[in-house]
């Protein structure tokens, strides 16, 4: 077999499989090596809750849209959200972990605009919990900077597997954010070791490659995604260096997500599907080319077809 | 226009008069011919909402007239925001939260009795540890001057770090080369500079032979501890103990990893000998620092201040906490633990917290740092984590009774294995030579099989 053939064979059709494997490995690494403040039992509780919630939501939605049709539970999407939650959410109280897991899945069904969910599920769930209670927290320092290499490998791999056309938001964000970090250091006369140290943060890399990159919640057009990346970077920088609050990345992404419908209206583009076009065709899925405006009937059908994370 | 509130806190010490800049929160420097070395700083951060009260202690041992401190602060400080605290409070906090040894006595395998008590705590190891016109022309503004206790205090603001550096030099403060670039960052963030030196006349009047800790109270969203100034001319790594007193829960750093110190392990009983536990703690800490590549802070204690179990010292009383700046305590803030000394109290004290007692959660962080591994200031966050944690090391004394049942023989055999494991654990935690440890434990250098012990009653009859 030729090399391209081998690569094609190993290359998963659905990048979410790669994401699940990577996030699960990072969680395992965190639990065993980095002493994360989460137990295996808690992780299982969160994963079980997201899967159950996803199943219920799929059932309800499908029952409403296509009565009588068998319902497929979107396990991959729920697992990605659940694993991300395990990596980020910390609380002493198991019931709050369950609420967070339910909210994470529920927000993507409840908060939609023209068939597209507004918030990255994990981001939405975390921000909702941070707003609702003071009993949860996120530990951005838990990765340290020694895991940079591990992260880079995982992240680069992720970019390779994701279609390059949708990695632009990741590149744009890290460029904008890096420029702001270096710009601030240069203005203040600080050594460059300071912005470099901030860029080495595992939490930042996880956010950059696994959260803001979510193609289902970023704008449809490339120009829109670059604009969005700039807004998120500025918001995160503002929260961290002007308001002096933690979790600037999470707050900023949640706030900027509200602007995505406007960006999509101003700069329309093609809606994303997880399966690559040939793979999607092979899997029997129609290639979706949804442009605004769509009719309510087709939009409803598209929503059902397109429901992923 | 409303001024931006920048927070906090660098503390850097400056030698006054015969000018050499010293560091705090790290940075301590001597005059050229005097080696003043202060590697261990202690800082207490009381924090709730945006309010912070910071207490800074140091073990400055030099001539008091050569002491001065420069602390970047987020806002202008009024006279009432500055206070001189009592060193005994920090010593008490240190003793209360210090890693501790606990001892247990093996029961007679032929009978059942349990006894345990706390034997000693490991306190912080000592080793580890015409002007205003000119000022205006340099862009430096003396915003206020106070005398508080034995300190003369200036609140400065500056437009340029070079102006501030020149002003400090011209006024007898020796700034190490490189400090200017660090000062520049704080100047551009509109921070004020809190400069304190000892007023010898006041000091003589008060009669203290040591420097009492300075306390400042301010309101700012920033929850951080600047350490960069302290590393400018640091001689090797610095040691910092940061105690955070908060309402909700444990404090951790957001820009560095916070790691729990290895705890709850059985160790050879000879660590009870004077000085041995201190030796163990410093060696173990150094080894852990190396293992983590000197890139983490260690959590040494996290506990609700209303109780402890076992107690290395009594919890601080409400009055002591209030003096440290715990501003949410009111006069009727619930039952106060009995006042305790800073010595080691050797009994367990499982006092379940009363619901109406005020909530004060203590986090003790210990970090060894240098500029290569800690390029930026420490930034903290308060979490909702109220899980208790303490550095606790266990000594299990062997049972030395007569073998009066078959279980005793099995006990003897298991004891050899256990002691061997203790020796190996101690070696791996500290990097010490395991054969030396075995020798000290009287295990024999070759390990468990080298010197089988027996404990027949007649063997001990004429033993010398």
Tab-separated table of N, CA and C in Angstrom, chain B residues 372-442:
chain	number	residue	atom	x	y	z
B	372	UNK	N	14.763	32.388	36.527
B	372	UNK	CA	14.737	31.508	35.359
B	372	UNK	C	13.456	30.662	35.336
B	373	UNK	N	12.997	30.274	36.511
B	373	UNK	CA	11.830	29.380	36.563
B	373	UNK	C	10.534	30.106	36.884
B	374	UNK	N	10.640	31.286	37.443
B	374	UNK	CA	9.437	32.057	37.779
B	374	UNK	C	9.532	33.450	37.152
B	375	UNK	N	9.351	33.511	35.827
B	375	UNK	CA	9.557	34.797	35.163
B	375	UNK	C	8.526	35.856	35.535
B	376	UNK	N	7.316	35.457	35.909
B	376	UNK	CA	6.303	36.482	36.191
B	376	UNK	C	5.820	36.402	37.631
B	377	UNK	N	5.182	37.473	38.065
B	377	UNK	CA	4.678	37.557	39.433
B	377	UNK	C	3.633	36.467	39.697
B	378	UNK	N	3.451	36.146	40.967
B	378	UNK	CA	2.480	35.117	41.315
B	378	UNK	C	1.070	35.709	41.271
B	379	UNK	N	0.190	35.048	40.569
B	379	UNK	CA	-1.209	35.482	40.519
B	379	UNK	C	-2.050	34.392	41.187
B	380	UNK	N	-2.910	34.804	42.103
B	380	UNK	CA	-3.683	33.829	42.874
B	380	UNK	C	-5.159	33.873	42.515
B	381	UNK	N	-5.847	32.796	42.864
B	381	UNK	CA	-7.303	32.829	42.880
B	381	UNK	C	-7.781	32.038	44.093
B	382	UNK	N	-8.917	32.470	44.599
B	382	UNK	CA	-9.542	31.735	45.692
B	382	UNK	C	-10.491	30.721	45.076
B	383	UNK	N	-10.412	29.480	45.505
B	383	UNK	CA	-11.322	28.461	44.980
B	383	UNK	C	-12.366	28.149	46.050
B	384	UNK	N	-13.322	27.316	45.682
B	384	UNK	CA	-14.346	26.904	46.652
B	384	UNK	C	-13.937	25.599	47.334
B	385	UNK	N	-12.709	25.195	47.151
B	385	UNK	CA	-12.247	23.919	47.692
B	385	UNK	C	-12.029	24.035	49.204
B	386	UNK	N	-12.784	23.272	49.964
B	386	UNK	CA	-12.622	23.292	51.420
B	386	UNK	C	-12.138	21.939	51.940
B	387	UNK	N	-11.527	21.172	51.079
B	387	UNK	CA	-10.998	19.883	51.507
B	387	UNK	C	-9.736	20.135	52.332
B	388	UNK	N	-9.685	19.526	53.492
B	388	UNK	CA	-8.533	19.752	54.368
B	388	UNK	C	-7.297	19.035	53.859
B	389	UNK	N	-6.184	19.676	54.040
B	389	UNK	CA	-4.913	19.055	53.660
B	389	UNK	C	-3.841	19.497	54.649
B	390	UNK	N	-2.982	18.568	55.037
B	390	UNK	CA	-1.856	18.950	55.893
B	390	UNK	C	-0.659	18.056	55.595
B	391	UNK	N	0.505	18.615	55.813
B	391	UNK	CA	1.725	17.813	55.723
B	391	UNK	C	1.837	17.015	57.007
B	392	UNK	N	1.663	15.709	56.910
B	392	UNK	CA	1.569	14.884	58.117
B	392	UNK	C	2.421	13.638	57.906
B	393	UNK	N	3.311	13.383	58.826
B	393	UNK	CA	4.239	12.267	58.677
B	393	UNK	C	4.144	11.394	59.920
B	394	UNK	N	4.102	10.109	59.697
B	394	UNK	CA	3.693	9.198	60.765
B	394	UNK	C	4.867	8.347	61.251
B	395	UNK	N	5.007	8.291	62.559
B	395	UNK	CA	5.981	7.374	63.168
B	395	UNK	C	5.190	6.252	63.831
B	396	UNK	N	5.543	5.037	63.519
B	396	UNK	CA	4.860	3.910	64.158
B	396	UNK	C	5.874	3.164	65.021
B	397	UNK	N	5.653	3.253	66.309
B	397	UNK	CA	6.578	2.590	67.220
B	397	UNK	C	6.278	1.107	67.291
B	398	UNK	N	7.328	0.339	67.262
B	398	UNK	CA	7.149	-1.121	67.302
B	398	UNK	C	6.708	-1.558	68.696
B	399	UNK	N	6.039	-2.652	68.728
B	399	UNK	CA	5.656	-3.245	70.012
B	399	UNK	C	6.835	-4.087	70.497
B	400	UNK	N	7.207	-3.908	71.751
B	400	UNK	CA	8.387	-4.616	72.247
B	400	UNK	C	8.048	-5.595	73.358
B	401	UNK	N	6.847	-6.055	73.391
B	401	UNK	CA	6.456	-6.979	74.463
B	401	UNK	C	6.978	-8.391	74.219
B	402	UNK	N	6.582	-9.249	75.060
B	402	UNK	CA	7.004	-10.653	74.926
B	402	UNK	C	6.119	-11.379	73.940
B	403	UNK	N	6.718	-12.357	73.292
B	403	UNK	CA	5.936	-13.150	72.344
B	403	UNK	C	5.147	-14.188	73.126
B	404	UNK	N	3.896	-13.942	73.305
B	404	UNK	CA	3.110	-14.880	74.075
B	404	UNK	C	2.035	-15.549	73.242
B	405	UNK	N	2.073	-15.322	71.954
B	405	UNK	CA	1.092	-15.988	71.098
B	405	UNK	C	1.685	-16.097	69.699
B	406	UNK	N	1.153	-16.965	68.857
B	406	UNK	CA	1.720	-17.129	67.503
B	406	UNK	C	1.636	-15.852	66.683
B	407	UNK	N	0.624	-15.021	66.954
B	407	UNK	CA	0.487	-13.776	66.180
B	407	UNK	C	1.697	-12.873	66.362
B	408	UNK	N	2.356	-13.012	67.521
B	408	UNK	CA	3.504	-12.151	67.782
B	408	UNK	C	4.642	-12.444	66.812
B	409	UNK	N	4.816	-13.672	66.480
B	409	UNK	CA	5.868	-14.047	65.525
B	409	UNK	C	5.598	-13.434	64.157
B	410	UNK	N	4.367	-13.525	63.741
B	410	UNK	CA	3.998	-12.940	62.442
B	410	UNK	C	4.191	-11.431	62.475
B	411	UNK	N	3.875	-10.850	63.622
B	411	UNK	CA	4.052	-9.406	63.773
B	411	UNK	C	5.520	-9.029	63.600
B	412	UNK	N	6.402	-9.803	64.244
B	412	UNK	CA	7.851	-9.520	64.132
B	412	UNK	C	8.304	-9.552	62.679
B	413	UNK	N	7.814	-10.549	61.974
B	413	UNK	CA	8.254	-10.667	60.581
B	413	UNK	C	7.737	-9.477	59.754
B	414	UNK	N	6.486	-9.126	59.986
B	414	UNK	CA	5.933	-8.006	59.207
B	414	UNK	C	6.615	-6.698	59.602
B	415	UNK	N	7.046	-6.611	60.849
B	415	UNK	CA	7.711	-5.399	61.319
B	415	UNK	C	8.997	-5.146	60.540
B	416	UNK	N	9.747	-6.225	60.300
B	416	UNK	CA	10.997	-6.077	59.530
B	416	UNK	C	10.697	-5.507	58.149
B	417	UNK	N	9.681	-6.048	57.521
B	417	UNK	CA	9.335	-5.555	56.171
B	417	UNK	C	8.900	-4.096	56.227
B	418	UNK	N	8.122	-3.793	57.239
B	418	UNK	CA	7.603	-2.429	57.345
B	418	UNK	C	8.740	-1.435	57.547
B	419	UNK	N	9.674	-1.809	58.424
B	419	UNK	CA	10.774	-0.888	58.693
B	419	UNK	C	11.667	-0.719	57.463
B	420	UNK	N	11.814	-1.789	56.714
B	420	UNK	CA	12.594	-1.691	55.488
B	420	UNK	C	11.900	-0.727	54.498
B	421	UNK	N	10.575	-0.859	54.432
B	421	UNK	CA	9.837	0.046	53.543
B	421	UNK	C	9.982	1.496	54.008
B	422	UNK	N	9.956	1.688	55.308
B	422	UNK	CA	10.115	3.044	55.837
B	422	UNK	C	11.482	3.612	55.460
B	423	UNK	N	12.497	2.763	55.562
B	423	UNK	CA	13.853	3.214	55.220
B	423	UNK	C	13.917	3.597	53.748
B	424	UNK	N	13.336	2.746	52.911
B	424	UNK	CA	13.405	3.025	51.473
B	424	UNK	C	12.586	4.265	51.112
B	425	UNK	N	11.461	4.425	51.790
B	425	UNK	CA	10.626	5.600	51.529
B	425	UNK	C	11.376	6.879	51.918
B	426	UNK	N	12.005	6.820	53.080
B	426	UNK	CA	12.761	8.000	53.535
B	426	UNK	C	13.880	8.319	52.551
B	427	UNK	N	14.537	7.273	52.068
B	427	UNK	CA	15.624	7.484	51.099
B	427	UNK	C	15.085	8.099	49.825
B	428	UNK	N	13.945	7.594	49.369
B	428	UNK	CA	13.427	8.112	48.103
B	428	UNK	C	12.867	9.528	48.275
B	429	UNK	N	12.338	9.858	49.445
B	429	UNK	CA	11.792	11.199	49.648
B	429	UNK	C	12.888	12.251	49.810
B	430	UNK	N	14.032	11.834	50.340
B	430	UNK	CA	15.067	12.821	50.678
B	430	UNK	C	16.323	12.710	49.816
B	431	UNK	N	16.507	11.565	49.185
B	431	UNK	CA	17.741	11.354	48.436
B	431	UNK	C	18.886	10.898	49.318
B	432	UNK	N	18.596	10.572	50.579
B	432	UNK	CA	19.653	10.106	51.474
B	432	UNK	C	20.030	8.675	51.144
B	433	UNK	N	21.207	8.285	51.614
B	433	UNK	CA	21.713	6.939	51.381
B	433	UNK	C	20.912	5.943	52.229
B	434	UNK	N	20.339	4.956	51.574
B	434	UNK	CA	19.466	4.031	52.296
B	434	UNK	C	20.248	3.190	53.307
B	435	UNK	N	21.496	2.906	53.007
B	435	UNK	CA	22.240	2.080	53.968
B	435	UNK	C	22.538	2.871	55.246
B	436	UNK	N	22.737	4.186	55.091
B	436	UNK	CA	22.922	5.033	56.279
B	436	UNK	C	21.643	5.044	57.112
B	437	UNK	N	20.526	5.125	56.407
B	437	UNK	CA	19.240	5.156	57.114
B	437	UNK	C	19.044	3.852	57.877
B	438	UNK	N	19.354	2.742	57.196
B	438	UNK	CA	19.191	1.433	57.863
B	438	UNK	C	20.062	1.356	59.096
B	439	UNK	N	21.269	1.927	58.951
B	439	UNK	CA	22.190	1.885	60.081
B	439	UNK	C	21.605	2.672	61.261
B	440	UNK	N	21.093	3.845	60.951
B	440	UNK	CA	20.508	4.654	62.026
B	440	UNK	C	19.306	3.953	62.649
B	441	UNK	N	18.599	3.207	61.804
B	441	UNK	CA	17.423	2.489	62.321
B	441	UNK	C	17.796	1.179	62.998
B	442	UNK	N	19.087	0.845	63.000
B	442	UNK	CA	19.550	-0.452	63.501
B	442	UNK	C	18.956	-1.611	62.727
